[in-house]
Each structure stands twice: as C-alpha cells, then as structure tokens.
Short mmCIF file of C-alpha atoms in Angstrom, two decimals:
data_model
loop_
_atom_site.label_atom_id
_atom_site.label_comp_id
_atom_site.label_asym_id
_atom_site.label_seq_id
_atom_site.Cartn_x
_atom_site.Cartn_y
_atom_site.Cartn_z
CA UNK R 841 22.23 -25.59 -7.83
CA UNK R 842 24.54 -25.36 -5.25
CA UNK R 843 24.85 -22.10 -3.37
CA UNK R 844 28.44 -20.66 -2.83
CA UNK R 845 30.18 -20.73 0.18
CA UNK R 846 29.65 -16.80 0.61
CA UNK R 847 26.52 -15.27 -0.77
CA UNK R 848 27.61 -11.75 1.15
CA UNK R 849 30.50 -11.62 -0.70
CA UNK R 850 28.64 -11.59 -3.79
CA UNK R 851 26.24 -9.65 -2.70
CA UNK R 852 28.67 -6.75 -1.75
CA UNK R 853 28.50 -5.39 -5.37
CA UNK R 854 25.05 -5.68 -5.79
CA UNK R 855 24.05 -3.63 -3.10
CA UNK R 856 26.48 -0.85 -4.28
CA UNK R 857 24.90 -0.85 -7.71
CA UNK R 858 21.62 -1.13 -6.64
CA UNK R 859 22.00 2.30 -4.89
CA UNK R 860 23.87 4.03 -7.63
CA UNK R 861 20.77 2.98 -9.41
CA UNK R 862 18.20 4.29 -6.87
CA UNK R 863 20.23 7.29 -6.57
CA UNK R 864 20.56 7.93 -10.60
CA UNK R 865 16.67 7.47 -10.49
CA UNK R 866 16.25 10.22 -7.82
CA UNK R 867 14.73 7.87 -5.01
CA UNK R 868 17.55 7.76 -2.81
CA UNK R 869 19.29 11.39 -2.48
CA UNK R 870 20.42 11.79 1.15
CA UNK R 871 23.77 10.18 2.09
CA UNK R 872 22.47 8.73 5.00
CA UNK R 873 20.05 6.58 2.80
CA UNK R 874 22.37 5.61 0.49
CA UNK R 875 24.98 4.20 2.99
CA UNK R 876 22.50 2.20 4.51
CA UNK R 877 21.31 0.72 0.83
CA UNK R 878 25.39 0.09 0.71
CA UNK R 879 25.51 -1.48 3.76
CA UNK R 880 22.45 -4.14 4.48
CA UNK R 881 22.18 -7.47 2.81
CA UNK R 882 18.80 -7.69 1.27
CA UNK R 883 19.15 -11.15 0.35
CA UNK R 884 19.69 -12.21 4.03
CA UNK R 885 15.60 -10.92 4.61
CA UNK R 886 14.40 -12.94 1.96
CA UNK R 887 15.47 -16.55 2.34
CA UNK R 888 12.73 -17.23 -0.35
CA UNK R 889 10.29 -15.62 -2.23
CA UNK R 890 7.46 -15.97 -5.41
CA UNK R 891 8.06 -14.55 -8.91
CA UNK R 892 5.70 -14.14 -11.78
CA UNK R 893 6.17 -16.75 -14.54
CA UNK R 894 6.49 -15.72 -18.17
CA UNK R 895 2.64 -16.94 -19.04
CA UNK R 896 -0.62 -17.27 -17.12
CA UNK R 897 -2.25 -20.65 -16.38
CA UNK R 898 -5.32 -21.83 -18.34
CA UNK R 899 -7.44 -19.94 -16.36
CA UNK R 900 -5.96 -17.07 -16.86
CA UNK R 901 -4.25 -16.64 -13.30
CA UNK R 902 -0.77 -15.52 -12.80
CA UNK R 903 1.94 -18.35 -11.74
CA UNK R 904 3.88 -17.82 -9.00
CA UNK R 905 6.92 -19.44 -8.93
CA UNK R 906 8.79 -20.07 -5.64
CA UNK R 907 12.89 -18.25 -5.98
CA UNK R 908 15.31 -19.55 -3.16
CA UNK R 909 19.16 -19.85 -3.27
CA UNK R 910 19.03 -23.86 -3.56
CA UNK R 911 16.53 -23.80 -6.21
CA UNK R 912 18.19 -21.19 -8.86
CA UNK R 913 20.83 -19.15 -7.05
CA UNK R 914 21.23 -16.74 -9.41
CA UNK R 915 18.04 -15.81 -10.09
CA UNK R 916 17.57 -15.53 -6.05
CA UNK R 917 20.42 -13.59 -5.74
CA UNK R 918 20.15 -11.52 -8.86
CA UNK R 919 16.31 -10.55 -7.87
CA UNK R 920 16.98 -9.66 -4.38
CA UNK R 921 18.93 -6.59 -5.17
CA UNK R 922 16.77 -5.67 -8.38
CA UNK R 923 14.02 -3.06 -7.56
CA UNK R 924 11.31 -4.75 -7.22
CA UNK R 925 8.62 -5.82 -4.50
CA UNK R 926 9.13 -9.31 -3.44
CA UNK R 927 6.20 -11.52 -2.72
CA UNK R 928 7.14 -14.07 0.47
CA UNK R 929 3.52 -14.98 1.50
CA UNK R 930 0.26 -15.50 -0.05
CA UNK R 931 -3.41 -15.67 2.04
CA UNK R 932 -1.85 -15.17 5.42
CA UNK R 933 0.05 -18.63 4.65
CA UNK R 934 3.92 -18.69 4.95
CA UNK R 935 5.76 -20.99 3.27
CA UNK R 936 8.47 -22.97 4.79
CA UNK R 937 11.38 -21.92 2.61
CA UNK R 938 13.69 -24.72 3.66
CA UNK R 939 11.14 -27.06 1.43
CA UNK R 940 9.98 -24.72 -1.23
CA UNK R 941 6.52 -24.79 -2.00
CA UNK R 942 4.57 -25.57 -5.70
CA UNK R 943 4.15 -22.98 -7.56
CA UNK R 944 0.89 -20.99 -6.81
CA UNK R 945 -2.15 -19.74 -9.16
CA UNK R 946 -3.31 -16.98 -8.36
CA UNK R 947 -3.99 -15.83 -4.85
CA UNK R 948 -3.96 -12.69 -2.68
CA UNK R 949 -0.28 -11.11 -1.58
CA UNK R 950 -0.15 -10.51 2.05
CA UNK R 951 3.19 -9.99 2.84
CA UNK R 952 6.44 -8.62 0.68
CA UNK R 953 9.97 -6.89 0.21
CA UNK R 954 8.80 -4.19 -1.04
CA UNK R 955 10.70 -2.43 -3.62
CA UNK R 956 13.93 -0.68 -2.48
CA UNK R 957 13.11 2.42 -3.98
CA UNK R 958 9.86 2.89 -2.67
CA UNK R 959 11.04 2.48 0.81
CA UNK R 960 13.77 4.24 0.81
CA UNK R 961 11.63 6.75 -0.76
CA UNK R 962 9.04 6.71 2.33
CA UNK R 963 12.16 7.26 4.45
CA UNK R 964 13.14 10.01 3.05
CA UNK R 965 9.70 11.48 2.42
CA UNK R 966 9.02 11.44 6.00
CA UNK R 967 11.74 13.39 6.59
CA UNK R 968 13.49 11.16 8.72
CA UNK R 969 16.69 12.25 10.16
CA UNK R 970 19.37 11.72 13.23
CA UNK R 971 17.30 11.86 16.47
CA UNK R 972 14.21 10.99 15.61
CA UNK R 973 12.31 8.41 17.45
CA UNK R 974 10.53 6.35 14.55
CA UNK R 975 7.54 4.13 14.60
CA UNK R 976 7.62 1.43 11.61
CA UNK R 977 3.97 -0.13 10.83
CA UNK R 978 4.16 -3.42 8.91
CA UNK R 979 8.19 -5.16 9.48
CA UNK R 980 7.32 -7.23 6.49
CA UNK R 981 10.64 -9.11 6.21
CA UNK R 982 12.82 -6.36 8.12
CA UNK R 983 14.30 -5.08 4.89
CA UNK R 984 13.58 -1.73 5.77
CA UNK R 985 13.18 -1.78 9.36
CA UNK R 986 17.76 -2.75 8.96
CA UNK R 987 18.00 0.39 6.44
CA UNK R 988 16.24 2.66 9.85
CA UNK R 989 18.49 0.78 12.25
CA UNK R 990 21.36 1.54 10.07
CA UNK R 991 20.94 5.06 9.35
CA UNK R 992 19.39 6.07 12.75
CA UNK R 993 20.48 3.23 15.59
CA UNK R 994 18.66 0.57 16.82
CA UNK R 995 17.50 2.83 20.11
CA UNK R 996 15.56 4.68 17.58
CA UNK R 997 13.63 2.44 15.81
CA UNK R 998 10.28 0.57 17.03
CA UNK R 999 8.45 -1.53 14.17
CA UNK R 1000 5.43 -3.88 14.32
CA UNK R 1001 3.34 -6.49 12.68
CA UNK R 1002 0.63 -7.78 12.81
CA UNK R 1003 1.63 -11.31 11.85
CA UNK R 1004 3.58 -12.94 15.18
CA UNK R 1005 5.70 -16.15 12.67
CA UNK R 1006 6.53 -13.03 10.23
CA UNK R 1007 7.71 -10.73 12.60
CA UNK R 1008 9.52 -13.64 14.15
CA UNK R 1009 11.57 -14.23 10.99
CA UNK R 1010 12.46 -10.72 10.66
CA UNK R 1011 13.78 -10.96 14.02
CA UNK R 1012 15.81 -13.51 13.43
CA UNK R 1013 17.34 -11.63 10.17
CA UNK R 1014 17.98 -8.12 11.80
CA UNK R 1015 19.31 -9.23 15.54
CA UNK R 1016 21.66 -11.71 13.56
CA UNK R 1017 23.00 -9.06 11.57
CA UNK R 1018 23.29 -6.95 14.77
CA UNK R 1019 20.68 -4.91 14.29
CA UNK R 1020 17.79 -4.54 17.51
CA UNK R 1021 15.51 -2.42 17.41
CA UNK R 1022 11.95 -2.62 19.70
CA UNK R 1023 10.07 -5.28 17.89
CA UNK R 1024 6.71 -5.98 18.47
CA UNK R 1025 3.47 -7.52 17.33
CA UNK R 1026 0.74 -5.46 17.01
CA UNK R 1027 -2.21 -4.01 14.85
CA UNK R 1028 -0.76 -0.83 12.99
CA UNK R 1029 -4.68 0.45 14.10
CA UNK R 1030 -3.58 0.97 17.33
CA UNK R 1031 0.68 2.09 16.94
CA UNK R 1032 2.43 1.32 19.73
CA UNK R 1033 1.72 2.77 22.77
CA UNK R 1034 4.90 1.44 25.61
CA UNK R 1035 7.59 3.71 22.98
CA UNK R 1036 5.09 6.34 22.31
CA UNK R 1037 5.40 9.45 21.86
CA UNK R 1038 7.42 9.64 18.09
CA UNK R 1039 8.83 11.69 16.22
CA UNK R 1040 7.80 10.15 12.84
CA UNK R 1041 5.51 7.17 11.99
CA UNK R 1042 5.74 5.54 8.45
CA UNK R 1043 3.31 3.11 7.20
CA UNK R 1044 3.95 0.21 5.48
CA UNK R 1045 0.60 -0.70 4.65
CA UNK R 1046 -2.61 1.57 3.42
CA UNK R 1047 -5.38 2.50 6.15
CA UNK R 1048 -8.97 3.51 4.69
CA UNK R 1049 -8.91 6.31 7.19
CA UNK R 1050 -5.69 7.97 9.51
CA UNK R 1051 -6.05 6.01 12.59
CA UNK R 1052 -6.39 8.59 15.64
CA UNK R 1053 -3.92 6.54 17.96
CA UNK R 1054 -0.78 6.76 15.08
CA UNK R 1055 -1.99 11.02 15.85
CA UNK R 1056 -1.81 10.57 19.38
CA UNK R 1057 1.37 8.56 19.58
CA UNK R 1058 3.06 11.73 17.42
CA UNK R 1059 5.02 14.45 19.30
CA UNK R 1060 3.20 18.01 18.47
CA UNK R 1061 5.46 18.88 15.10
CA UNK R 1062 6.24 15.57 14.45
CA UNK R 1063 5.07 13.89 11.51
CA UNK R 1064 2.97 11.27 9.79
CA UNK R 1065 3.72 9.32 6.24
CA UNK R 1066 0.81 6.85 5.31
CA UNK R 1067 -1.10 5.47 2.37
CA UNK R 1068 -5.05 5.76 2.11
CA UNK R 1069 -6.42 3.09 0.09
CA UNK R 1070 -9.89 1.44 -0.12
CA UNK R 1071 -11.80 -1.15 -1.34
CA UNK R 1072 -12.02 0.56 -4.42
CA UNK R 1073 -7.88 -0.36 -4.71
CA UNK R 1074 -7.11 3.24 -5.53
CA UNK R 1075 -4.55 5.05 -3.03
CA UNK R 1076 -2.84 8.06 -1.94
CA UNK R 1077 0.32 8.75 0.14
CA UNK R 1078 -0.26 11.36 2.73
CA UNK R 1079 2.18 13.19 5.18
CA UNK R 1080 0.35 14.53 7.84
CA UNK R 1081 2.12 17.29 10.56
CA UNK R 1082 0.38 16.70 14.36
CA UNK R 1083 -0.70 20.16 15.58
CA UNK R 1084 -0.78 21.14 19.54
CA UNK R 1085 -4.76 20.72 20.09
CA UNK R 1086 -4.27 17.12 18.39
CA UNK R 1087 -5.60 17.74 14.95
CA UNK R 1088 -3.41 17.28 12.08
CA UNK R 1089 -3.18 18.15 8.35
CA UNK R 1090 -0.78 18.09 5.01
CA UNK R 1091 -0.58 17.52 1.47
CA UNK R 1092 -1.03 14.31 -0.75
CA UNK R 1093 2.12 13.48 -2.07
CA UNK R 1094 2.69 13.25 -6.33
CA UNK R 1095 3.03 10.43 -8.09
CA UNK R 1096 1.26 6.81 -7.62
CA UNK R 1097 2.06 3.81 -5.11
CA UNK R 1098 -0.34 1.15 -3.49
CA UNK R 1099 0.48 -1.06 -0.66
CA UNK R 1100 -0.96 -3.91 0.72
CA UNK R 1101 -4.53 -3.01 2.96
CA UNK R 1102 -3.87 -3.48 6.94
CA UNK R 1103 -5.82 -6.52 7.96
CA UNK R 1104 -8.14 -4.81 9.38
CA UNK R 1105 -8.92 -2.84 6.92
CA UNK R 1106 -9.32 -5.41 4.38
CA UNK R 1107 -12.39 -5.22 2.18
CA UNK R 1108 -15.24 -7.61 3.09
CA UNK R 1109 -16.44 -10.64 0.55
CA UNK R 1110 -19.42 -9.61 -1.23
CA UNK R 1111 -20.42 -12.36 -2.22
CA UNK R 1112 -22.07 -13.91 -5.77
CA UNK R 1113 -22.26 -11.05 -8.23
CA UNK R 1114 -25.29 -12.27 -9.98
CA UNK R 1115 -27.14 -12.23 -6.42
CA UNK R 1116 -26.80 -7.99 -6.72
CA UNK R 1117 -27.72 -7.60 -10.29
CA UNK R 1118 -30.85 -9.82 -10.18
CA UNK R 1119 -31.98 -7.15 -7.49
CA UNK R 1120 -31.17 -4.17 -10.03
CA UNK R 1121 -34.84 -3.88 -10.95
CA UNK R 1122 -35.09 0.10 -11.37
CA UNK R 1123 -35.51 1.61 -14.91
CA UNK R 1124 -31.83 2.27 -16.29
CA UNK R 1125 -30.55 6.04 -17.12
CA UNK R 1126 -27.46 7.03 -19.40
CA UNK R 1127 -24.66 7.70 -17.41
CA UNK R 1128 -22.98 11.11 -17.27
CA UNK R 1129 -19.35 9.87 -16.90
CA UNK R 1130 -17.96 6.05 -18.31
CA UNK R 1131 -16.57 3.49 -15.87
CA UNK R 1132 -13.73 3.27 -17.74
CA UNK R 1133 -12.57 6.53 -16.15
CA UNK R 1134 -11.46 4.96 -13.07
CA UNK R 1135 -10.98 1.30 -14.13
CA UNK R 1136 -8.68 2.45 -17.15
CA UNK R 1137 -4.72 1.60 -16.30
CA UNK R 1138 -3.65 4.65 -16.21
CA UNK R 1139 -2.24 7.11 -13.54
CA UNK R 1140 -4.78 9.73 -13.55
CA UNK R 1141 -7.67 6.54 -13.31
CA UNK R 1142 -5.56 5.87 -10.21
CA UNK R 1143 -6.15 8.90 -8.88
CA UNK R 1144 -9.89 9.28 -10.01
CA UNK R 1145 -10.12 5.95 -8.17
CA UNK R 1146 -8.86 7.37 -4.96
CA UNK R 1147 -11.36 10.35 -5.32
CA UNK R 1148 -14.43 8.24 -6.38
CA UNK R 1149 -13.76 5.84 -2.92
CA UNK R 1150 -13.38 9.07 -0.97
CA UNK R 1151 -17.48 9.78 -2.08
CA UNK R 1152 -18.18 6.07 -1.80
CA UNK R 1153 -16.06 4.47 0.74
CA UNK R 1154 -17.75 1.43 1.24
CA UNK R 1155 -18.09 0.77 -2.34
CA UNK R 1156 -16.19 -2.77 -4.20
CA UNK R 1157 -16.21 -2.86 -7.78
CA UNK R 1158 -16.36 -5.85 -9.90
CA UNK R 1159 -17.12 -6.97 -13.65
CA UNK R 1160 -19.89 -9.11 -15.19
CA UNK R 1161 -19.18 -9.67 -18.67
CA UNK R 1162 -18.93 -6.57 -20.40
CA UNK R 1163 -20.69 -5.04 -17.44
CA UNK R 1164 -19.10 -3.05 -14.16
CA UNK R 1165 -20.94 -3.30 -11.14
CA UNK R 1166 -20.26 -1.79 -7.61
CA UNK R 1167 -21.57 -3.29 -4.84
CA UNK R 1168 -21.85 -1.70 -0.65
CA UNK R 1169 -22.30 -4.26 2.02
CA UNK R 1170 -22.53 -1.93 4.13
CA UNK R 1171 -26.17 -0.30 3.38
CA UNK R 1172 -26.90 -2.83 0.51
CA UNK R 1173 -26.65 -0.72 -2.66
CA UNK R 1174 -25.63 -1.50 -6.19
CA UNK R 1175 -24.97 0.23 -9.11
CA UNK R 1176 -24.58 -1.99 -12.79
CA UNK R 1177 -23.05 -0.25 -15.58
CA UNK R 1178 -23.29 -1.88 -19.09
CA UNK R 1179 -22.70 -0.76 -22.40
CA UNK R 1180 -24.43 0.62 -24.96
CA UNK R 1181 -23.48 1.15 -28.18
CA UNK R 1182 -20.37 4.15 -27.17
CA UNK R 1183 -22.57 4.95 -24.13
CA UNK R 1184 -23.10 3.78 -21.00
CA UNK R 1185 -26.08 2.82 -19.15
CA UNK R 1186 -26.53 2.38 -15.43
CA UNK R 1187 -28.92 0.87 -13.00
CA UNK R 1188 -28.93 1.82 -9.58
CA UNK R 1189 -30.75 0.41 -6.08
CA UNK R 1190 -30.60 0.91 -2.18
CA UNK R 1191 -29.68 4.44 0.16
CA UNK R 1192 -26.64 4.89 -1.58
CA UNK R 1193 -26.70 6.03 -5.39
CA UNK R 1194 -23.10 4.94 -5.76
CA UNK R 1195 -22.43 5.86 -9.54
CA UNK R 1196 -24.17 9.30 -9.23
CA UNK R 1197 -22.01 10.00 -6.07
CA UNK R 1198 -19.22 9.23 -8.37
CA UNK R 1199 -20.33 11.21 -11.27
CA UNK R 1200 -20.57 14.13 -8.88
CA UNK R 1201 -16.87 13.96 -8.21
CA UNK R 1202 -15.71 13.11 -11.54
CA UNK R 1203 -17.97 16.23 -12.80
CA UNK R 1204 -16.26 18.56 -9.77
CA UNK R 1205 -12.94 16.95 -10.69
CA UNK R 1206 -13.34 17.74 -14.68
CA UNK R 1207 -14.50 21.61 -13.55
CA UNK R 1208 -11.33 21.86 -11.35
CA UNK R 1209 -9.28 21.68 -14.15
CA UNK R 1210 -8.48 17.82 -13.42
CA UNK R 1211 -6.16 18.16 -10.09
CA UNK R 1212 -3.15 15.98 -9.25
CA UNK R 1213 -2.83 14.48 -6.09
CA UNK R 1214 -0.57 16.99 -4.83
CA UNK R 1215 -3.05 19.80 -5.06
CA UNK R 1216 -5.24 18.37 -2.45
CA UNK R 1217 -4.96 17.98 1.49
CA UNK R 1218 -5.66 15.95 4.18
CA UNK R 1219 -7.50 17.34 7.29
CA UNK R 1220 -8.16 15.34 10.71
CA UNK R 1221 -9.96 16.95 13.77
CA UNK R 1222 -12.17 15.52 16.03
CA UNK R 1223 -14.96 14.10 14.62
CA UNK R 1224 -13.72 13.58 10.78
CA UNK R 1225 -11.17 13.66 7.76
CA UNK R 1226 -11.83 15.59 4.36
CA UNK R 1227 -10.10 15.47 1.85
CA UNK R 1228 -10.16 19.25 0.29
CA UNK R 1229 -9.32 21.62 -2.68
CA UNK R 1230 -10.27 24.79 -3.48
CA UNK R 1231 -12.23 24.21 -6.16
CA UNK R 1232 -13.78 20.79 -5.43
CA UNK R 1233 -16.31 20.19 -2.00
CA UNK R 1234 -14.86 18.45 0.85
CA UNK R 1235 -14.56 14.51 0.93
CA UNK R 1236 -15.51 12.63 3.76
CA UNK R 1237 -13.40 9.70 4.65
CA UNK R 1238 -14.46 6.66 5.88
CA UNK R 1239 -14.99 6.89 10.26
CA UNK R 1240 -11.60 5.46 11.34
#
C-alpha cells in the first residue's frame, strides 16, 4: 500500500485521542504528561514492528507478523498510537525494516515500545517533575526517552542501552525530531556515572536485585522507580527514596506490570528437563500448597510468584507433562511436582528444598491475611535487600 505523503498529519489526531484515552483511564493525570503524549509522534520511533497473528502455528507457537507503513499502512499507523507494547526485535536480532522480515514463530522479545500508558505511568510514578536531572535505563526505541525531553528539556534527560544498533536508531528518531538528550550505551547494572548524581532514575527493564551503583548515582532524597523480576517471571515495581548514609527504602507499588529482564540478568539455560527428574530419586511427600498457586493466570499468582522467587531466587520453573518442576543451576536442586488424584505430590533433591521454601512463604503469606504488593517494602543497606511486612519474615533478595 502506498504510504501518504504526510503520515504526521495523520497522526496529529491520534496522538490527541490516545491521551484523552490514557487520561480517561487514569494513567496520564499531570498536564505536563499529557502535552507531551499530544505532542511526540510515536509512529516516527517505530519504523516497523511484530504483531500477534489471529492463530498459533502447528506447534503451537505464536506468529509474529512484521507491521510497517509500506506493508499495511493502516494497520502501522493505527497500532502505533493504540496502547499497546510494540515488539521491534526478537533474540537480540534487529530486523532491517526497510526489507521486512518473515513472519516469526515463536521466539524471545528483547526489545519494544512499550505501552504508552505504562510509561507514562512510570513517569509519573517517579514523581518526575521540572528540574530534575533524570537517568533513563533501557531507550528501547526512544518513545519515552522524547515524552522526558519534551516535558523536562533535553539538558535533563540522560538514557542508555545496552544494545549500541538500537540505541543508534533511537538516536536517529529523537535528534531528528529535535530532541537531544545525553545518549549513551551502557549496562543499566552500572547507571551512568559522567551525568551522575540524579535526581530520579526509572527503569525500563526488571533487575533481580537494586543495583548499588543506580543508589549511588541518586542525590540523597532523590528517588528510584524499578521493576524486580526473576527467573521465576514474577515482578514487582518498587520506588525506592536514597537516604544520607547511602541506604535506601520504599514501598512496592499496586497493581501488576513485567518488563523485559536486563541482559544481565537474564536467566541461565537449564538445560534438558528429563536430565533433572531422572535424578529425583528421594521418596515423594504430599505437598502442603499446589503449584497452581503461582502458575495460575491470575494477579494475585503474579504476586505469589514474586514472593516465592524472593525465597528461591535462583529457582526456573518448567512443565513435564502434567508435571511442574523447578530447577537451580546454581546449587543443583530440583523439586518435581505431579498430580495426584486433587493432590499434589512432590519430590525434592540437592541443598536447596525449593518447594518447601516456597510452601513456607505461601503458608506466611495465607496467615498474613494474603497481602498486596503495596503492603510490603523494600530495604537496601550494605550488605543486603529484604523484602518485609509485619506479619511475614524478611525476604532475602538475590546478592546484586
């Protein structure tokens, strides 16, 4: 199809309704945010991007299909201001858009848009305003990183990531619309030391621990907004205040949200399933609490999954058949659970007793009255992060 001679001008609307939309929603309430949704062309950071087709392949495995302008304009143009996450790169590989790819099968995201409501909704969570110095982790496409140049100036905004031909093409996108802000590529482990100190530091990506630079890079008072997330895929969003002697704390933050891991971060292969079950040789015991509990797809399994990775945070999780197992290549231990009848049985091996570390917390969980995310907070000193709540023990987070 051939694209019109001025996709901004179409676009103009769009963007206008896309923020009465985020606003009517309650994602986007100060002005500042909203004028900036008003104001930047999304469509002009995502020259192409992958959509999920109506029906799985044979196998089972979601189709991606590739969107650009040339290929179905109005589907490109249509989807760019819809809120939704974008997917523009799969395995680390990025596509040359001018000569869109096949469509893929399957496949691990590891870059996106993300949806404009959740980052406008980081923006404003951190409690970003006029004068703050503002360190972005993960440019992505520099969607967002043109909303913080917009509201705040480009002086104010430094944003990195971690993937140099990525970054590149958000640079291209935000210093042709005018926008130039400190770019840089970089591991979001580490922040950005040359504009340190900041004011606030959002995270566009999930971190299995807080890093202790993104604390030292943070003025005393100034704050944090990250997501945990671990190899267990269940997350929490976190805003952290730095104290004077370097430690930090805060509240989770309601509600569900997962981003993509940091690369570092990224859980390890594990290898052939069958390999850790044929070494499951102990006697089996009925478990106290069913699997299901955390793999279920709901929000409060969500949260029980963020919980249970806090008391196993080396811990992947798999099925085999009817069966779950969790794996840690860490120390080496397993734990199979499989069916029986409405119970569930479990088999356990190695240093770690991963399921009855997890029962423990679901038990303290279920005698805590079954506490939202917001009820718990974050604590970082030297020498660790727990998670706590009144009535449920401190959990360890993984060393950072």
């Amino acid at each position: 199809m051939t694209m019109p001679a001025d996709p901004d001008t179409d676009a103009a609307p769009l963007r206008h309704t896309l923020a009465g939309a985020l606003a009517e929603s309650g994602a986007l309430t100060h002005p500042g945010w909203r004028a900036a949704v008003e104001r930047v062309p999304r469509h002009r950071f995502v020259p192409g991007f992958y959509l999920p087709a109506a029906e799985r392949d044979a196998q089972g495995l979601t189709v991606w299909e590739p969107v650009t302008a040339e290929l179905d304009y109005g589907r490109w143009m249509a989807a760019s201001y819809t809120d939704t996450t974008l997917i523009t790169q799969f395995d680390g590989d990025e596509p040359n858009w001018q000569q869109p790819p096949a469509p893929r099968h399957g496949g691990a995201p590891t870059s996106s848009s993300t949806l404009p409501s959740l980052v406008v909704q980081m923006w404003e969570d951190a409690i970003v305003s006029e004068g703050h110095r503002v360190l972005e982790i993960g440019t992505g496409t520099g969607y967002s990183t043109a909303l913080a140049c917009e509201h705040l100036g480009s002086q104010m905004v430094t944003s990195i990531e971690v993937d140099g031909q990525r970054l590149g093409q958000a640079a291209g996108a935000l210093f042709e619309l005018g926008y130039t802000p400190t770019l840089g590529v970089a591991d979001g482990l580490y922040g950005y030391w040359p504009q340190a100190p900041f004011d606030r530091i959002v995270a566009a990506c999930s971190f299995r621990a807080v890093p202790p630079a993104l604390i030292s890079q943070t003025r005393p008072g100034g704050k944090i907004l990250l997501t945990l997330g671990g190899w267990l895929y269940g997350y929490a969003r976190v805003l952290l205040t730095v104290n004077e002697d370097g430690t930090a704390g805060g509240r989770l933050l309601p509600g569900t949200v997962s981003f993509m891991s940091a690369r570092t971060h990224a859980a390890p292969a594990f290898g052939n399933p069958a390999h850790w079950t044929a070494q499951l040789t102990d006697a089996s015991r009925p478990a106290e609490h069913s699997p299901q509990r955390i793999t279920a797809p709901t929000t409060e399994a969500f949260h029980l999954r963020f919980l249970a990775q806090s008391a196993v945070p080396d811990a992947q999780m798999t099925t085999v058949g009817k069966s779950v197992l969790l794996v840690d290549t860490v120390t080496g231990s397993a734990a199979l659970l499989t069916p029986e009848g409405d119970e569930w049985e479990v088999r356990e091996r190695g240093p770690v007793r991963l399921w009855e570390q997890v029962e423990t917390v679901l038990t303290a969980y279920d005698k805590a009255d079954q506490p939202g995310p917001e009820t718990f907070t974050l604590h970082v000193y030297d020498g660790g992060q727990h998670l706590r709540h009144p009535r449920i023990p401190g959990l360890p987070l993984p060393r950072p």
